[in-house]
Short mmCIF file of C-alpha atoms and ligand atoms in Angstrom, two decimals:
data_model
loop_
_atom_site.label_atom_id
_atom_site.label_comp_id
_atom_site.label_asym_id
_atom_site.label_seq_id
_atom_site.Cartn_x
_atom_site.Cartn_y
_atom_site.Cartn_z
CA MET A 1 7.80 4.58 24.62
CA THR A 2 9.07 1.74 22.43
CA PHE A 3 6.39 -0.38 20.85
CA LYS A 4 6.67 -3.97 22.06
CA GLY A 5 4.42 -5.62 19.51
CA VAL A 6 1.48 -7.93 19.78
CA ASP A 7 2.61 -11.54 19.72
CA PHE A 8 0.26 -13.93 21.46
CA TYR A 9 1.40 -17.02 19.54
CA ASN A 10 5.14 -16.37 19.58
CA VAL A 11 5.03 -15.59 15.86
CA ASP A 12 8.46 -14.08 16.47
CA SER A 13 9.88 -17.60 16.61
CA LEU A 14 8.84 -18.07 12.95
CA PHE A 15 11.17 -15.28 11.84
CA THR A 16 14.89 -15.58 11.19
CA GLU A 17 17.36 -13.45 13.08
CA GLU A 18 17.79 -11.21 10.02
CA GLU A 19 14.03 -10.75 9.63
CA ARG A 20 13.71 -9.78 13.29
CA ALA A 21 16.64 -7.37 12.99
CA VAL A 22 15.04 -5.63 9.99
CA ARG A 23 11.71 -5.42 11.81
CA ASP A 24 13.31 -4.03 14.96
CA THR A 25 15.31 -1.40 13.05
CA VAL A 26 12.19 -0.10 11.30
CA ARG A 27 10.20 -0.38 14.53
CA ARG A 28 12.68 1.83 16.38
CA TRP A 29 12.77 4.30 13.50
CA VAL A 30 8.96 4.55 13.44
CA ASP A 31 8.92 5.12 17.22
CA ASP A 32 11.64 7.76 17.07
CA ALA A 33 11.04 9.54 13.77
CA VAL A 34 7.36 9.01 12.90
CA MET A 35 5.31 8.81 16.07
CA PRO A 36 6.37 12.22 17.43
CA ILE A 37 5.35 14.06 14.23
CA ILE A 38 2.58 12.12 12.53
CA ARG A 39 -0.36 13.68 14.36
CA GLU A 40 0.72 17.21 13.41
CA HIS A 41 1.30 16.24 9.79
CA TYR A 42 -2.06 14.52 9.63
CA LEU A 43 -3.88 17.53 11.02
CA GLU A 44 -2.00 19.82 8.65
CA ARG A 45 -2.70 17.44 5.73
CA ARG A 46 0.97 17.07 4.85
CA PHE A 47 2.98 14.02 3.90
CA PRO A 48 6.14 14.01 6.07
CA ALA A 49 8.45 14.49 3.09
CA GLU A 50 11.42 15.11 5.40
CA LEU A 51 11.41 11.37 6.14
CA ILE A 52 11.90 10.32 2.50
CA PRO A 53 15.75 10.28 2.53
CA GLN A 54 15.88 8.49 5.91
CA MET A 55 13.61 5.76 4.57
CA GLY A 56 15.94 5.45 1.60
CA GLU A 57 18.99 5.17 3.84
CA LEU A 58 17.29 2.40 5.78
CA GLY A 59 16.62 0.52 2.54
CA MET A 60 12.84 0.66 2.69
CA TYR A 61 12.18 1.25 -1.02
CA GLY A 62 11.99 -1.85 -3.18
CA ALA A 63 13.60 -3.74 -0.31
CA ASN A 64 13.00 -7.13 -1.98
CA LEU A 65 14.75 -6.12 -5.22
CA PRO A 66 18.41 -6.88 -6.05
CA ALA A 67 21.38 -5.16 -4.46
CA GLU A 68 22.99 -4.53 -7.84
CA TYR A 69 20.40 -1.76 -8.37
CA GLY A 70 20.95 -0.25 -4.92
CA CYS A 71 18.16 -2.18 -3.19
CA ALA A 72 18.34 -4.10 0.09
CA GLU A 73 17.68 -7.52 -1.50
CA LEU A 74 15.73 -8.77 1.52
CA ASN A 75 13.40 -11.72 1.40
CA ASN A 76 9.65 -11.14 1.19
CA VAL A 77 9.02 -11.76 4.89
CA ALA A 78 11.50 -9.04 5.89
CA TYR A 79 9.95 -6.80 3.22
CA GLY A 80 6.52 -7.48 4.70
CA LEU A 81 7.72 -6.66 8.20
CA ILE A 82 8.90 -3.26 6.93
CA MET A 83 5.40 -2.60 5.59
CA GLN A 84 3.88 -3.76 8.88
CA GLU A 85 5.96 -1.35 10.92
CA LEU A 86 5.43 1.58 8.54
CA GLU A 87 1.67 1.17 8.65
CA ARG A 88 1.80 0.92 12.43
CA GLY A 89 2.95 4.53 12.13
CA ASP A 90 0.50 5.62 9.45
CA SER A 91 -1.03 4.10 6.31
CA GLY A 92 0.21 7.14 4.37
CA LEU A 93 3.80 6.22 5.08
CA ARG A 94 3.29 2.62 4.01
CA SER A 95 1.44 3.86 0.91
CA PHE A 96 4.41 6.00 -0.03
CA ALA A 97 6.82 3.07 0.28
CA SER A 98 4.41 0.65 -1.42
CA VAL A 99 4.02 2.88 -4.44
CA GLN A 100 7.72 3.61 -4.71
CA GLY A 101 8.77 -0.04 -4.35
CA ALA A 102 5.95 -2.25 -5.59
CA LEU A 103 4.37 0.02 -8.19
CA VAL A 104 7.30 1.98 -9.61
CA MET A 105 10.54 0.06 -8.96
CA TYR A 106 8.99 -3.40 -9.45
CA PRO A 107 7.64 -2.67 -12.97
CA ILE A 108 10.90 -1.02 -14.01
CA TYR A 109 12.80 -4.03 -12.68
CA THR A 110 10.41 -6.64 -14.10
CA PHE A 111 9.34 -5.14 -17.42
CA GLY A 112 12.10 -2.63 -18.10
CA SER A 113 15.27 -2.82 -20.19
CA GLU A 114 18.67 -3.07 -18.49
CA GLU A 115 19.28 0.61 -19.36
CA GLN A 116 16.01 1.62 -17.69
CA ARG A 117 16.86 -0.41 -14.57
CA LYS A 118 20.30 1.15 -14.30
CA GLU A 119 18.99 4.64 -14.93
CA TRP A 120 16.07 4.65 -12.50
CA LEU A 121 16.34 2.01 -9.77
CA PRO A 122 19.33 3.34 -7.78
CA LYS A 123 17.80 6.84 -7.57
CA LEU A 124 14.40 5.45 -6.61
CA ALA A 125 16.05 3.24 -3.96
CA THR A 126 17.52 6.25 -2.16
CA GLY A 127 14.39 8.38 -2.52
CA GLU A 128 16.30 10.95 -4.57
CA VAL A 129 13.66 10.29 -7.24
CA ILE A 130 10.01 9.84 -6.20
CA GLY A 131 7.64 7.83 -8.35
CA CYS A 132 3.91 7.35 -8.80
CA PHE A 133 1.75 4.76 -10.58
CA GLY A 134 -1.09 5.81 -12.86
CA LEU A 135 -3.53 3.05 -13.66
CA THR A 136 -6.92 4.22 -12.34
CA GLU A 137 -8.91 6.68 -14.44
CA PRO A 138 -12.03 8.72 -13.65
CA ASP A 139 -14.27 6.15 -15.37
CA TYR A 140 -12.13 3.04 -14.89
CA GLY A 141 -11.45 2.09 -11.29
CA SER A 142 -12.20 -1.56 -10.50
CA ASN A 143 -12.02 -2.40 -14.22
CA PRO A 144 -8.69 -0.96 -15.38
CA GLY A 145 -8.84 -3.08 -18.54
CA GLY A 146 -11.23 -0.47 -19.96
CA LEU A 147 -8.79 2.43 -19.56
CA ILE A 148 -8.81 5.05 -22.31
CA THR A 149 -5.45 6.79 -21.91
CA THR A 150 -3.66 6.40 -25.22
CA ALA A 151 -0.05 6.24 -26.38
CA ARG A 152 0.50 6.78 -30.10
CA GLU A 153 3.77 6.43 -31.97
CA ASP A 154 4.94 9.59 -33.70
CA GLY A 155 8.39 9.52 -35.27
CA ASP A 156 10.92 8.94 -32.50
CA SER A 157 8.36 9.56 -29.77
CA TRP A 158 5.29 8.26 -27.99
CA VAL A 159 2.54 10.82 -27.47
CA LEU A 160 0.32 10.21 -24.44
CA ASN A 161 -3.16 11.59 -23.80
CA GLY A 162 -5.54 10.89 -20.94
CA ALA A 163 -6.33 11.41 -17.27
CA LYS A 164 -5.47 9.40 -14.17
CA MET A 165 -7.32 9.67 -10.88
CA TRP A 166 -6.50 9.08 -7.19
CA ILE A 167 -2.77 8.81 -7.75
CA THR A 168 -0.68 8.40 -4.59
CA ASN A 169 2.49 10.56 -4.59
CA GLY A 170 1.12 12.19 -7.77
CA SER A 171 2.02 15.80 -6.98
CA MET A 172 5.39 14.96 -5.37
CA ALA A 173 6.58 12.53 -8.02
CA HIS A 174 9.45 13.16 -10.41
CA VAL A 175 8.44 10.22 -12.54
CA ALA A 176 5.16 8.45 -13.27
CA ILE A 177 4.52 4.94 -14.54
CA ILE A 178 1.59 5.55 -16.85
CA TRP A 179 -0.48 2.68 -18.22
CA ALA A 180 -1.88 3.46 -21.66
CA LYS A 181 -3.30 1.70 -24.70
CA THR A 182 -1.12 1.62 -27.79
CA GLY A 183 -3.82 0.14 -30.00
CA ASP A 184 -7.55 -0.48 -30.08
CA LEU A 185 -9.36 0.88 -27.00
CA ASP A 186 -11.34 -2.38 -26.80
CA ASP A 187 -8.17 -4.41 -26.52
CA SER A 188 -6.58 -4.57 -23.06
CA ARG A 189 -3.71 -6.55 -24.60
CA SER A 190 -2.49 -3.27 -26.10
CA ILE A 191 -1.83 -1.76 -22.66
CA TYR A 192 1.81 -0.90 -21.89
CA GLY A 193 3.54 0.92 -19.06
CA PHE A 194 5.51 4.10 -19.83
CA ILE A 195 8.13 5.92 -17.78
CA VAL A 196 7.00 9.55 -17.90
CA PRO A 197 9.02 12.34 -16.24
CA THR A 198 6.50 14.60 -14.53
CA ASP A 199 8.18 17.75 -15.84
CA SER A 200 7.28 16.70 -19.39
CA LYS A 201 5.38 19.34 -21.34
CA GLY A 202 1.63 18.67 -21.13
CA PHE A 203 1.82 16.73 -17.84
CA THR A 204 -0.07 18.23 -14.89
CA ALA A 205 -0.79 16.98 -11.38
CA LYS A 206 -3.47 18.44 -9.16
CA ASP A 207 -4.03 17.57 -5.49
CA GLN A 208 -7.22 15.68 -4.75
CA GLU A 209 -9.09 18.08 -2.50
CA GLY A 210 -11.62 17.32 0.24
CA LYS A 211 -10.15 14.03 1.43
CA LEU A 212 -11.14 12.87 4.92
CA SER A 213 -8.78 9.89 4.83
CA LEU A 214 -5.03 9.45 4.34
CA LEU A 215 -4.48 13.11 5.15
CA ALA A 216 -0.73 12.59 5.54
CA SER A 217 -0.49 11.28 1.98
CA ASP A 218 -0.34 12.94 -1.41
CA THR A 219 -3.25 11.93 -3.67
CA SER A 220 -3.62 13.59 -7.07
CA GLU A 221 -5.27 13.69 -10.42
CA LEU A 222 -2.92 13.53 -13.41
CA VAL A 223 -3.69 14.98 -16.82
CA LEU A 224 -1.62 14.14 -19.89
CA GLU A 225 -2.14 16.39 -22.89
CA ASP A 226 0.02 15.47 -25.85
CA VAL A 227 2.84 14.43 -23.54
CA ARG A 228 5.76 13.47 -25.75
CA VAL A 229 8.28 10.96 -24.45
CA PRO A 230 11.11 9.21 -26.33
CA LYS A 231 10.58 5.78 -27.90
CA ASP A 232 12.59 4.14 -25.14
CA ALA A 233 10.18 5.40 -22.44
CA ILE A 234 8.05 2.31 -23.00
CA LEU A 235 8.63 -0.61 -20.60
CA PRO A 236 9.37 -3.13 -23.34
CA ASN A 237 8.08 -6.21 -21.52
CA SER A 238 4.94 -4.68 -20.02
CA LYS A 239 2.47 -5.76 -22.70
CA GLY A 240 -1.13 -6.29 -21.62
CA LEU A 241 -3.31 -5.61 -18.60
CA LYS A 242 -1.73 -8.59 -16.86
CA CYS A 243 1.56 -6.72 -16.31
CA SER A 244 -0.14 -3.87 -14.49
CA LEU A 245 -2.06 -6.42 -12.41
CA MET A 246 1.21 -8.16 -11.53
CA CYS A 247 2.37 -4.88 -9.95
CA LEU A 248 -0.84 -4.77 -7.94
CA THR A 249 -0.10 -8.22 -6.57
CA GLN A 250 3.22 -6.93 -5.20
CA ALA A 251 1.56 -3.92 -3.55
CA ARG A 252 -1.35 -5.95 -2.18
CA TYR A 253 1.14 -8.31 -0.56
CA GLY A 254 2.69 -5.39 1.36
CA ILE A 255 -0.74 -4.06 2.31
CA ALA A 256 -1.65 -7.40 3.90
CA TRP A 257 1.30 -6.94 6.27
CA GLY A 258 0.54 -3.25 6.71
CA GLY A 259 -2.96 -4.06 7.96
CA VAL A 260 -1.41 -6.05 10.78
CA GLY A 261 0.71 -3.05 11.77
CA ALA A 262 -2.22 -0.64 11.93
CA ALA A 263 -4.24 -3.20 13.91
CA MET A 264 -1.38 -3.74 16.38
CA ALA A 265 -1.14 0.00 17.01
CA CYS A 266 -4.87 0.13 17.75
CA PHE A 267 -4.77 -2.96 19.96
CA GLU A 268 -1.99 -1.55 22.08
CA GLU A 269 -3.88 1.70 22.47
CA ALA A 270 -7.09 -0.13 23.42
CA VAL A 271 -5.42 -2.24 26.11
CA SER A 272 -3.52 0.68 27.57
CA TYR A 273 -6.64 2.89 27.72
CA ALA A 274 -8.77 0.07 29.12
CA LYS A 275 -6.35 -0.39 31.99
CA GLU A 276 -6.20 3.31 32.82
CA ARG A 277 -9.70 4.65 32.29
CA VAL A 278 -11.77 4.30 35.45
CA MET A 279 -15.57 4.33 35.28
CA PHE A 280 -18.03 2.98 37.86
CA ASP A 281 -15.03 2.80 40.23
CA ARG A 282 -12.98 0.37 38.18
CA PRO A 283 -10.84 0.32 35.06
CA ILE A 284 -13.09 -0.27 32.04
CA GLY A 285 -10.74 -3.15 31.07
CA GLY A 286 -12.37 -5.12 33.88
CA PHE A 287 -15.78 -5.02 32.18
CA GLN A 288 -16.73 -8.00 30.03
CA ILE A 289 -17.84 -5.97 27.02
CA GLN A 290 -14.44 -4.26 26.73
CA GLN A 291 -12.66 -7.57 27.26
CA GLN A 292 -14.68 -9.05 24.40
CA ARG A 293 -13.50 -6.23 22.15
CA ILE A 294 -9.92 -6.87 23.19
CA ALA A 295 -10.18 -10.66 22.88
CA ASP A 296 -11.66 -10.37 19.38
CA MET A 297 -8.89 -8.01 18.29
CA LEU A 298 -6.18 -10.24 19.70
CA THR A 299 -7.63 -13.29 17.97
CA GLU A 300 -7.95 -11.61 14.59
CA ILE A 301 -4.51 -9.98 14.74
CA THR A 302 -2.93 -13.34 15.60
CA LYS A 303 -4.68 -15.06 12.67
CA ALA A 304 -3.61 -12.27 10.32
CA GLN A 305 0.01 -12.48 11.49
CA LEU A 306 0.12 -16.20 10.77
CA LEU A 307 -1.46 -15.64 7.36
CA CYS A 308 1.27 -13.14 6.49
CA VAL A 309 4.15 -15.38 7.54
CA GLN A 310 2.90 -18.31 5.48
CA LEU A 311 2.12 -16.06 2.49
CA GLY A 312 5.62 -14.59 2.72
CA ARG A 313 7.21 -18.04 2.83
CA LEU A 314 5.16 -19.07 -0.22
CA LYS A 315 6.22 -15.90 -2.02
CA ASP A 316 9.87 -16.53 -1.21
CA ARG A 317 9.53 -19.96 -2.78
CA GLY A 318 7.85 -18.40 -5.84
CA GLU A 319 4.61 -20.25 -5.03
CA ALA A 320 2.25 -17.46 -3.88
CA THR A 321 -0.69 -16.96 -6.25
CA PRO A 322 -2.45 -13.62 -6.86
CA GLN A 323 -5.58 -15.18 -5.33
CA GLN A 324 -3.73 -16.02 -2.11
CA VAL A 325 -2.53 -12.42 -1.99
CA SER A 326 -6.13 -11.26 -2.51
CA LEU A 327 -7.27 -13.33 0.46
CA ALA A 328 -4.64 -11.78 2.72
CA LYS A 329 -5.27 -8.20 1.54
CA ARG A 330 -9.03 -8.63 1.93
CA ASN A 331 -8.87 -10.28 5.33
CA ASN A 332 -6.17 -8.18 6.94
CA VAL A 333 -7.45 -4.78 5.86
CA ASP A 334 -10.98 -5.63 6.95
CA MET A 335 -9.56 -6.94 10.22
CA ALA A 336 -7.57 -3.73 10.72
CA CYS A 337 -10.68 -1.61 10.03
CA GLU A 338 -12.55 -3.59 12.71
CA CYS A 339 -9.71 -3.18 15.23
CA ALA A 340 -9.53 0.56 14.59
CA ARG A 341 -13.31 0.91 14.87
CA GLU A 342 -13.54 -1.11 18.10
CA THR A 343 -10.61 0.76 19.64
CA ARG A 344 -12.21 4.05 18.77
CA ARG A 345 -15.40 2.92 20.48
CA LEU A 346 -13.60 1.56 23.53
CA LEU A 347 -11.97 4.96 24.00
CA GLY A 348 -15.33 6.71 24.25
CA ALA A 349 -15.19 10.42 23.41
CA SER A 350 -11.38 10.39 23.60
CA GLY A 351 -11.48 8.06 20.61
CA ILE A 352 -12.43 10.88 18.27
CA LEU A 353 -9.33 12.89 19.18
CA ALA A 354 -6.18 13.10 17.10
CA GLU A 355 -4.26 12.70 20.36
CA TYR A 356 -5.06 8.99 20.05
CA GLN A 357 -4.36 6.86 16.98
CA ALA A 358 -7.53 4.87 16.44
CA MET A 359 -9.58 7.41 14.51
CA ARG A 360 -6.65 8.32 12.25
CA HIS A 361 -6.05 4.66 11.47
CA LEU A 362 -9.77 4.06 10.93
CA ALA A 363 -10.06 6.97 8.50
CA ASN A 364 -6.92 5.82 6.66
CA LEU A 365 -7.98 2.20 6.49
CA GLU A 366 -11.22 3.14 4.73
CA SER A 367 -9.03 4.11 1.77
CA VAL A 368 -6.90 1.00 2.08
CA TYR A 369 -10.13 -1.02 2.02
CA THR A 370 -10.91 0.57 -1.36
CA TYR A 371 -7.56 0.91 -3.09
CA GLU A 372 -5.52 -1.91 -4.60
CA GLY A 373 -8.77 -3.71 -5.40
CA THR A 374 -11.80 -2.99 -3.26
CA HIS A 375 -12.83 -5.53 -0.65
CA ASP A 376 -15.67 -6.51 -3.03
CA ILE A 377 -13.30 -7.10 -5.94
CA HIS A 378 -11.18 -9.43 -3.79
CA THR A 379 -14.37 -11.22 -2.75
CA LEU A 380 -15.11 -11.88 -6.41
CA ILE A 381 -11.52 -12.98 -7.08
CA LEU A 382 -11.83 -15.53 -4.27
CA GLY A 383 -15.31 -16.53 -5.41
CA GLU A 384 -13.93 -17.24 -8.85
CA ALA A 385 -10.96 -19.15 -7.42
CA ALA A 386 -13.31 -21.36 -5.41
CA THR A 387 -16.07 -21.94 -7.98
CA GLY A 388 -14.33 -21.50 -11.31
CA MET A 389 -17.04 -18.99 -12.26
CA SER A 390 -16.27 -15.32 -12.82
CA ALA A 391 -18.84 -12.88 -11.43
CA PHE A 392 -17.15 -9.77 -12.85
CA SER A 393 -19.18 -9.30 -15.95
CA GLY A 394 -22.86 -9.93 -16.41
CA PRO A 395 -24.42 -12.50 -18.77
P1 TGC B 401 -8.58 -10.81 -16.17
O1 TGC B 401 -9.05 -11.35 -17.49
O2 TGC B 401 -9.07 -11.46 -14.92
O3 TGC B 401 -6.99 -10.82 -16.12
C1 TGC B 401 -6.18 -10.46 -17.21
C2 TGC B 401 -4.90 -11.27 -17.12
O4 TGC B 401 -4.21 -10.90 -15.93
C3 TGC B 401 -4.05 -12.02 -15.03
N1 TGC B 401 -4.25 -11.50 -13.67
C4 TGC B 401 -3.26 -11.26 -12.81
N2 TGC B 401 -1.93 -11.47 -12.89
C5 TGC B 401 -1.18 -11.12 -11.82
N3 TGC B 401 -1.68 -10.57 -10.71
C6 TGC B 401 -3.01 -10.33 -10.59
N4 TGC B 401 -3.50 -9.78 -9.48
C7 TGC B 401 -3.86 -10.69 -11.67
N5 TGC B 401 -5.19 -10.60 -11.90
C8 TGC B 401 -5.41 -11.10 -13.12
C9 TGC B 401 -5.12 -13.00 -15.47
O5 TGC B 401 -4.76 -14.31 -15.12
C10 TGC B 401 -5.14 -12.78 -16.96
O6 TGC B 401 -4.00 -13.44 -17.49
P2 TGC B 401 -4.02 -14.11 -18.96
O7 TGC B 401 -2.70 -14.80 -19.06
O8 TGC B 401 -5.21 -15.04 -18.96
O9 TGC B 401 -4.18 -12.97 -19.91
O10 TGC B 401 -8.86 -9.25 -16.19
P3 TGC B 401 -10.18 -8.44 -15.91
O11 TGC B 401 -10.20 -7.28 -16.85
O12 TGC B 401 -11.38 -9.36 -15.90
O13 TGC B 401 -9.93 -7.83 -14.45
C11 TGC B 401 -9.87 -8.61 -13.33
C12 TGC B 401 -9.88 -7.75 -12.06
C13 TGC B 401 -11.21 -7.08 -11.87
C14 TGC B 401 -9.63 -8.70 -10.90
C15 TGC B 401 -8.77 -6.69 -12.11
O14 TGC B 401 -9.01 -5.78 -13.07
C16 TGC B 401 -8.59 -5.99 -10.79
O15 TGC B 401 -7.78 -6.45 -9.96
N6 TGC B 401 -9.26 -4.83 -10.53
C17 TGC B 401 -8.98 -3.99 -9.36
C18 TGC B 401 -8.22 -2.76 -9.80
C19 TGC B 401 -7.21 -2.31 -8.79
O16 TGC B 401 -6.86 -3.02 -7.86
N7 TGC B 401 -6.66 -1.15 -9.01
C20 TGC B 401 -5.59 -0.66 -8.17
C21 TGC B 401 -4.96 0.56 -8.76
S1 TGC B 401 -3.41 0.97 -8.02
C22 TGC B 401 -3.78 1.45 -6.47
O17 TGC B 401 -4.86 1.39 -5.99
C23 TGC B 401 -2.63 1.95 -5.69
S2 TGC B 401 -2.98 2.35 -4.07
C24 TGC B 401 -1.41 2.74 -3.67
C25 TGC B 401 -1.13 2.97 -2.28
O18 TGC B 401 -1.22 4.14 -1.87
O19 TGC B 401 -0.70 1.99 -1.57
P1 FAD B 402 -15.49 1.74 -8.47
O1 FAD B 402 -14.77 0.76 -9.31
O2 FAD B 402 -16.35 2.76 -9.14
O3 FAD B 402 -16.37 0.94 -7.42
C1 FAD B 402 -17.47 1.56 -6.71
C2 FAD B 402 -18.14 0.46 -5.87
O4 FAD B 402 -18.65 -0.57 -6.74
C3 FAD B 402 -17.17 -0.22 -4.90
O5 FAD B 402 -17.87 -0.53 -3.72
C4 FAD B 402 -16.79 -1.50 -5.65
O6 FAD B 402 -16.40 -2.56 -4.76
C5 FAD B 402 -18.10 -1.82 -6.35
N1 FAD B 402 -17.90 -2.65 -7.54
C6 FAD B 402 -17.18 -2.36 -8.66
N2 FAD B 402 -17.26 -3.39 -9.55
C7 FAD B 402 -18.03 -4.34 -8.95
C8 FAD B 402 -18.46 -5.65 -9.33
N3 FAD B 402 -18.09 -6.21 -10.49
N4 FAD B 402 -19.26 -6.34 -8.48
C9 FAD B 402 -19.62 -5.82 -7.29
N5 FAD B 402 -19.25 -4.59 -6.87
C10 FAD B 402 -18.46 -3.86 -7.69
N6 FAD B 402 -5.02 4.11 -8.30
C11 FAD B 402 -3.85 4.13 -9.01
O7 FAD B 402 -3.81 3.75 -10.17
N7 FAD B 402 -2.69 4.57 -8.43
C12 FAD B 402 -2.66 5.01 -7.15
O8 FAD B 402 -1.58 5.39 -6.66
C13 FAD B 402 -3.86 5.01 -6.39
N8 FAD B 402 -3.86 5.51 -5.13
C14 FAD B 402 -5.04 5.65 -4.47
C15 FAD B 402 -5.07 6.32 -3.25
C16 FAD B 402 -6.27 6.52 -2.60
C17 FAD B 402 -6.30 7.29 -1.32
C18 FAD B 402 -7.48 6.00 -3.13
C19 FAD B 402 -8.77 6.17 -2.40
C20 FAD B 402 -7.46 5.34 -4.34
C21 FAD B 402 -6.25 5.16 -5.03
N9 FAD B 402 -6.20 4.57 -6.30
C22 FAD B 402 -5.05 4.55 -7.02
C23 FAD B 402 -7.45 4.17 -6.95
C24 FAD B 402 -8.04 2.87 -6.43
O9 FAD B 402 -7.33 1.77 -6.87
C25 FAD B 402 -9.51 2.80 -6.90
O10 FAD B 402 -10.20 3.76 -6.13
C26 FAD B 402 -10.11 1.44 -6.72
O11 FAD B 402 -9.54 0.51 -7.61
C27 FAD B 402 -11.64 1.44 -6.90
O12 FAD B 402 -12.02 2.17 -8.02
P2 FAD B 402 -13.17 3.29 -7.91
O13 FAD B 402 -12.84 4.16 -6.76
O14 FAD B 402 -13.33 3.89 -9.24
O15 FAD B 402 -14.46 2.47 -7.49
#
């Protein structure tokens, strides 16, 4: 059955014809190619790698980057709608595209040399090359400025040492963007991004075992032991923590849209089940408690949709701030978690089955709540924006 969307406020009328066409193409593809297989992949803990080339053909990787590098050169609203539809299918799919586009292609495009752009972007755009982004370390999650992976110059090479944790696409990737310090470990201004082929000697990736979330996604630990890369592997304009945080802003923007997609999938499931499931001689959708659940979901999804459109328009005008992106990521992922949780509850015992979507989305969204800046970190970012006082470090 084709997904019709949740659109209580005619948000559709805020999109251009091209934006709607992009959304509808991805929507159909998710219905046809993802929905029939995602449950099986999730239960078997496998990312649906067979979809990677199709996503490339449809222009889903780095879709807001220029056509001269093989990208779709869409505006940010159309890009966001792609993320929305992918996450309606599964957060793992949106994660894959987010990492490839916002965390691998964006830094190469923004901080790389022209040679690096020409070498990597076209192959990343088709999915022929898969990338991952290594910022988080075992002891540096919310505070990446403290990272201790090092890159030291040695003749014509850089030599990298360190470990990265929780890396999406880590075991599948052909290339990793590794953030490392080139100078004093106390100085986050010495951080640079490096393009590291994953078949380099000394580079290992190990699957993160025991996950109960994002099962249809590859999450890995990376270890770099004297990994030697040529001098020109450094992204020349990536100096300082700020550059890695700029990448996060791109990914967080897509996640804000993705949250809407996951919430819409849950809402549709809740309404459909509420109409069909009969208890006490009537469909449960006729009971006030279930209607409250549905009304709350509809309200929050509608607010989140409007937030995304305005954020996208601001981003297209070059006016969106990282703090505005934080607000949308924080709100929309939390909102999606609530929708998934309430749908799961509305479904009663059926809600714990993989046959329905709610529990899968709920489990996934618990990761989305944590990655790309935990909900708490975005709270502090907004607190600082509002008060001018940073609560990150103590007195
Ligand atoms: P702070 O002093 O605040 O900032 C350093 C410089 O960076 C600027 N800045 C940003 N610029 C662009 N975008 C952002 N989001 C920015 N945030 C900060 C800032 O203005 C400053 O610039 P300047 O010119 O003054 O030097 O740095 P801090 O060390 O105090 O850290 C701030 C904090 C805590 C907000 C930051 O570290 C943070 O965002 N932490 C959360 C870490 C995080 O989100 N990690 C994500 C890892 S990647 C991931 O999770 C991928 S999931 C993939 C998937 O599957 O989808
Ligand atoms: P911690 O930073 O240890 O936080 C633990 C708790 O303390 C949280 O509740 C947090 O909100 C809270 N906390 C921390 N600091 C403060 C504070 N100042 N005030 C109040 N509370 C605070 N990283 C990558 O680099 N690349 C990836 O591709 C990637 N993919 C991921 C995929 C998955 C499935 C997951 C789960 C994570 C991924 N990450 C990735 C890592 C992710 O970004 C981190 O998990 C996240 O930034 C939080 O770091 P942490 O888990 O170390 O938590």
